XYZ file of C-alpha atoms in Angstrom:
368
model
C -1.171 -4.738 -23.262
C 1.916 -6.862 -23.427
C 5.186 -6.528 -21.411
C 7.641 -8.853 -19.994
C 5.673 -8.877 -16.790
C 2.309 -9.887 -18.446
C 4.312 -12.758 -20.039
C 5.970 -13.703 -16.799
C 2.768 -13.892 -14.671
C 0.319 -14.947 -17.375
C -1.866 -11.803 -16.921
C -3.682 -9.625 -19.486
C -2.677 -6.173 -18.259
C 0.465 -5.086 -16.524
C -1.561 -3.383 -13.714
C -0.467 -4.460 -10.234
C -2.994 -3.234 -7.649
C -1.878 -2.891 -4.003
C -4.864 -2.882 -1.771
C -5.674 -3.785 1.865
C -8.991 -5.327 0.680
C -9.148 -8.916 -0.413
C -12.354 -8.247 -2.318
C -10.515 -5.479 -4.429
C -7.423 -7.579 -4.922
C -9.416 -10.553 -6.239
C -11.599 -8.327 -8.463
C -8.435 -6.811 -10.048
C -7.017 -10.320 -10.642
C -10.207 -11.545 -12.153
C -10.240 -8.419 -14.337
C -6.852 -9.259 -15.971
C -4.329 -7.448 -13.731
C -2.664 -8.697 -10.483
C -4.173 -7.846 -7.149
C -1.700 -7.474 -4.410
C -3.028 -7.902 -0.926
C -1.638 -5.765 1.833
C -0.825 -8.221 4.772
C 0.599 -5.800 7.364
C -2.572 -5.511 9.399
C -2.776 -9.240 10.044
C -1.085 -9.711 13.436
C -2.593 -13.206 13.626
C -1.278 -15.614 11.093
C -4.582 -17.727 11.443
C -6.518 -14.729 10.071
C -4.239 -14.305 7.162
C -4.530 -18.001 6.447
C -8.227 -17.456 6.238
C -8.093 -14.406 4.064
C -5.550 -16.135 1.718
C -7.787 -19.153 1.423
C -10.512 -16.839 0.367
C -8.153 -15.318 -2.225
C -7.391 -18.824 -3.556
C -11.051 -19.522 -4.034
C -12.109 -16.247 -5.602
C -9.467 -15.451 -8.165
C -10.542 -17.975 -10.928
C -7.138 -19.699 -10.770
C -5.301 -16.542 -11.713
C -2.254 -15.135 -10.001
C -2.279 -12.672 -7.158
C 0.363 -11.239 -4.788
C 1.082 -10.393 -1.276
C 2.618 -7.276 0.118
C 4.568 -7.367 3.452
C 6.248 -4.580 5.483
C 9.620 -5.651 6.661
C 11.812 -2.738 7.543
C 15.658 -3.143 7.898
C 15.510 -1.839 11.544
C 12.965 -1.757 14.191
C 13.163 -0.530 17.874
C 12.470 -4.037 19.204
C 10.543 -7.238 19.095
C 7.807 -8.208 21.498
C 4.174 -8.351 22.258
C 1.946 -5.460 21.806
C 1.722 -4.721 25.578
C 5.568 -4.931 25.855
C 6.081 -2.542 22.955
C 3.135 -0.293 24.073
C 4.875 0.242 27.358
C 7.642 2.309 25.579
C 5.016 4.954 24.494
C 5.432 8.239 26.470
C 2.373 9.372 28.444
C 2.657 12.836 26.698
C 1.732 11.128 23.472
C -1.216 9.170 24.751
C -2.604 12.341 26.376
C -2.207 14.203 23.151
C -4.061 11.631 21.112
C -6.987 11.512 23.636
C -7.138 15.252 23.678
C -7.330 15.549 19.894
C -9.994 12.847 19.539
C -12.056 14.697 22.161
C -11.592 18.086 20.406
C -12.530 16.474 16.996
C -15.825 14.911 18.506
C -14.628 11.305 17.859
C -16.613 9.187 20.148
C -14.986 6.337 22.245
C -15.476 2.782 21.122
C -18.464 0.932 22.414
C -18.027 -1.447 25.399
C -18.597 -4.374 23.173
C -16.021 -3.345 20.459
C -12.807 -5.322 19.924
C -10.126 -2.787 20.333
C -7.353 -2.729 17.834
C -4.131 -3.725 19.315
C -2.126 -2.128 16.746
C -0.216 -3.282 13.704
C 2.785 -5.606 14.303
C 3.228 -6.507 10.710
C 6.331 -4.515 10.408
C 8.203 -6.401 12.968
C 10.460 -9.012 11.300
C 8.957 -11.911 13.240
C 5.310 -11.057 12.160
C 6.258 -10.208 8.495
C 8.217 -13.500 8.296
C 5.012 -15.207 9.507
C 3.113 -13.453 6.689
C 5.711 -14.847 4.174
C 5.486 -18.334 5.584
C 1.762 -18.442 5.618
C 1.712 -17.076 1.982
C 3.732 -20.122 0.927
C 0.929 -22.504 2.033
C -1.347 -20.751 -0.632
C -0.736 -19.773 -4.196
C 0.477 -16.165 -4.586
C 2.876 -15.610 -7.515
C 4.560 -12.538 -6.034
C 5.670 -11.291 -2.727
C 6.388 -7.570 -2.501
C 8.114 -5.688 0.407
C 6.820 -2.068 0.939
C 9.933 -0.904 2.810
C 12.642 -2.073 0.294
C 14.575 -5.280 -0.085
C 13.639 -8.128 2.277
C 16.439 -9.947 4.170
C 18.283 -12.403 1.939
C 16.824 -15.329 3.686
C 13.363 -14.243 2.733
C 14.259 -13.700 -0.753
C 15.743 -17.124 -0.934
C 12.746 -18.721 0.780
C 10.430 -17.119 -1.806
C 12.474 -18.263 -4.786
C 12.730 -21.780 -3.434
C 8.953 -21.825 -3.494
C 8.537 -20.450 -6.944
C 7.644 -16.786 -5.977
C 8.964 -13.667 -7.567
C 10.138 -10.962 -5.071
C 9.389 -7.247 -5.698
C 10.599 -4.309 -3.557
C 9.820 -0.571 -3.523
C 12.580 1.908 -4.219
C 12.326 5.565 -3.928
C 16.015 6.068 -5.034
C 18.387 4.696 -7.644
C 20.784 3.511 -5.009
C 18.059 1.610 -3.385
C 16.997 -0.078 -6.678
C 20.588 -1.046 -7.249
C 20.896 -2.696 -3.853
C 17.547 -4.461 -4.249
C 18.796 -6.242 -7.402
C 22.175 -6.943 -5.785
C 20.264 -8.677 -2.981
C 18.340 -10.992 -5.474
C 15.021 -9.004 -5.825
C 13.286 -9.831 -9.136
C 11.247 -6.691 -9.768
C 11.880 -3.188 -8.596
C 8.895 -0.917 -7.933
C 10.161 2.657 -8.701
C 7.870 4.744 -6.445
C 7.774 8.462 -6.833
C 6.979 10.849 -4.093
C 3.523 11.530 -5.361
C 2.427 7.978 -3.977
C 0.289 7.351 -1.040
C 1.653 5.439 2.077
C 5.427 5.084 2.712
C 7.159 7.070 0.020
C 10.275 9.094 -0.903
C 10.516 12.568 -2.302
C 11.616 12.176 -5.982
C 8.901 12.513 -8.560
C 7.936 9.569 -10.610
C 8.560 11.278 -13.888
C 12.241 11.681 -12.779
C 12.664 8.537 -10.723
C 11.392 5.841 -13.299
C 13.706 6.486 -16.199
C 16.606 7.005 -13.849
C 16.037 3.682 -12.312
C 15.409 1.940 -15.649
C 18.622 3.329 -16.981
C 20.623 2.388 -13.898
C 19.485 -1.177 -13.836
C 20.217 -1.682 -17.546
C 17.772 -4.535 -17.994
C 19.090 -6.624 -14.998
C 15.387 -6.552 -13.630
C 11.991 -5.229 -14.790
C 10.742 -1.993 -13.259
C 7.226 -1.255 -12.201
C 6.306 2.431 -12.004
C 4.325 3.740 -8.911
C 3.259 7.195 -7.712
C 0.781 9.400 -9.345
C -0.623 6.608 -11.734
C -4.271 6.320 -11.792
C -5.366 6.130 -15.461
C -4.345 4.567 -18.689
C -2.583 7.607 -19.945
C -0.168 7.482 -17.087
C 0.265 3.794 -17.609
C 1.319 4.431 -21.254
C 3.621 7.210 -20.011
C 5.585 5.006 -17.649
C 5.744 2.257 -20.101
C 7.131 4.698 -22.559
C 9.926 5.421 -20.027
C 10.851 1.888 -19.924
C 8.703 0.475 -17.020
C 7.132 -3.014 -17.541
C 3.848 -1.926 -15.942
C 2.319 0.146 -13.143
C 1.940 -0.286 -9.488
C -1.346 1.438 -8.382
C -2.780 1.897 -4.935
C -4.794 4.955 -4.395
C -6.946 4.387 -7.573
C -8.575 1.335 -5.838
C -9.536 3.186 -2.554
C -12.772 4.234 -4.180
C -13.703 0.853 -5.633
C -17.198 -0.198 -4.732
C -15.842 -3.553 -3.581
C -13.676 -1.844 -0.913
C -16.693 -0.387 0.988
C -18.472 -3.731 0.649
C -15.392 -5.438 2.259
C -15.478 -3.276 5.302
C -13.821 -0.043 3.981
C -14.941 3.294 5.175
C -17.614 5.019 3.160
C -16.741 8.317 4.818
C -13.265 7.883 3.605
C -14.332 7.255 0.088
C -16.605 10.322 0.325
C -13.541 12.478 1.479
C -11.290 10.987 -1.266
C -13.868 11.817 -3.996
C -14.170 15.275 -2.696
C -10.306 15.720 -2.455
C -8.042 17.511 -4.966
C -4.468 16.563 -5.795
C -3.260 19.165 -3.167
C -5.077 17.500 -0.299
C -2.359 15.200 0.844
C 0.491 15.527 3.284
C 3.707 13.611 3.856
C 4.081 12.864 7.580
C 5.354 10.237 10.075
C 2.101 10.210 12.133
C 0.677 7.142 10.556
C 3.542 4.576 11.184
C 6.620 6.485 12.302
C 8.074 6.570 8.739
C 7.343 9.098 6.191
C 4.029 8.358 4.510
C 1.619 10.383 2.388
C -1.854 10.799 3.910
C -5.073 12.377 2.940
C -5.297 15.806 4.779
C -7.930 15.979 7.392
C -8.556 17.515 10.777
C -6.498 14.670 12.108
C -3.362 15.439 10.253
C -3.847 19.226 10.883
C -3.782 18.468 14.752
C -0.583 16.673 14.419
C 0.834 19.586 12.360
C 0.017 22.022 15.273
C 2.702 23.750 17.197
C 1.747 21.816 20.458
C 1.845 18.383 18.835
C 4.590 16.111 19.958
C 7.083 14.495 17.467
C 5.840 11.169 16.029
C 7.382 8.072 17.683
C 9.618 5.579 15.513
C 7.999 2.508 13.937
C 6.413 0.455 15.350
C 5.496 2.649 18.372
C 3.728 5.254 16.549
C 1.182 2.876 14.896
C 0.605 1.299 18.413
C -0.081 4.711 19.688
C -2.663 5.688 17.094
C -4.181 2.196 16.469
C -7.337 2.629 18.639
C -7.594 6.292 17.411
C -7.684 5.008 13.758
C -10.406 2.507 14.723
C -12.272 5.188 16.477
C -11.979 7.504 13.567
C -13.121 4.843 11.054
C -16.254 4.012 13.224
C -17.146 7.756 13.545
C -17.611 7.941 9.765
C -16.785 11.717 9.588
C -15.450 12.653 6.088
C -13.495 15.628 7.724
C -11.573 13.380 10.112
C -9.853 10.580 8.240
C -6.645 8.815 8.832
C -5.790 7.151 5.502
C -2.687 6.861 3.254
C -3.476 8.251 -0.198
C -1.538 9.575 -2.971
C -1.787 12.736 -5.122
C -3.773 10.866 -7.776
C -6.842 11.190 -5.451
C -7.635 14.504 -7.322
C -8.562 12.340 -10.247
C -11.126 10.131 -8.351
C -14.627 11.125 -9.319
C -16.811 8.365 -7.885
C -17.055 4.957 -6.310
C -16.897 2.541 -9.126
C -16.525 -1.304 -9.430
C -13.049 -2.655 -10.164
C -14.131 -4.205 -13.500
C -15.302 -0.891 -14.792
C -12.120 0.874 -13.724
C -9.933 -1.666 -15.461
C -11.909 -1.372 -18.683
C -11.481 2.441 -18.475
C -7.724 2.202 -17.807
C -7.246 -0.114 -20.808
C -9.337 2.173 -23.134
C -7.307 5.216 -21.973
C -4.052 3.312 -22.554
C -5.015 2.264 -26.075
C -6.000 5.720 -26.913
C -2.775 7.233 -25.528
C -0.720 4.727 -27.549
C -2.652 5.633 -30.694
C -1.957 9.382 -30.051
C 1.826 8.659 -29.757
C 1.721 6.469 -32.850
C 0.298 9.430 -34.658
C 3.241 11.606 -33.748
C 5.686 9.404 -35.723
C 6.570 10.658 -39.222
């Protein structure tokens, strides 16, 4: 599998794997793709430093990436307590009542409570970039579009390529104008923060609009080698995959929820919902009793970023520790309907490559 991006980064396969798990990211890199570690949950730069040191030591000298979340606008900067003071009591009462109704137990007295994710504040996201420069990632990606120009310049000055997600052609054009090196064209099928246009429509549209000014990675609804072959056929230089790695065996071994994996394996492609309840911005999540409660008539409107995540941070921690497959709070794309087991990363990569090769051979056979 050879594209401009495999040549650019010196990797075997144009498979870019976004994951919150360092173990999964490292395993993908070792298997010939590029693991991209999600940094948003690291409020403390020292903790990220420790994790990236581990990545440096467990990727066999091969390149990996980091993913930050830096929105164009946030309500305010400040400490968790400062920002939490802006959360209405109505919302706090609703969350507590739902957790009680769903039988989610409180955290134990000795549990370290989750203060919430501050990684989408500019100051924290910038600290993620600055800490990354002390290590050896080859790519920094922004999940919420083009980073500020000074961040792009800082990355370039230190030899990193910059990627940005785009859910519309106008966003892709703006990214390239700002200096972004790689556009990730993410269709609405994707998990997490996503737009509404389908991947099949969005990818060729963005490829045509950019006209070769920047390579395109396709994202959303991509989980096997046939889909990788399809987007490469549309002009993409590879695939950005996230949900496929949620059922990697390394994910559970790295602290991921086994109940969440059980729920994902049981789910169909119809068992996701696009909602603002996770972060305050539209994101596709796995349907569960938790998402259903927020869709009820008596539920309050989700708060803007970053207030919503601060509101539900402890709830997410309680849900995770409860280990109930029917009560899950997890971003996931429509590709989950194809997940049929908990499998090591290396096996999944071999399967994707074999499926890609078979798909290319089928296409070759259609030529006269």
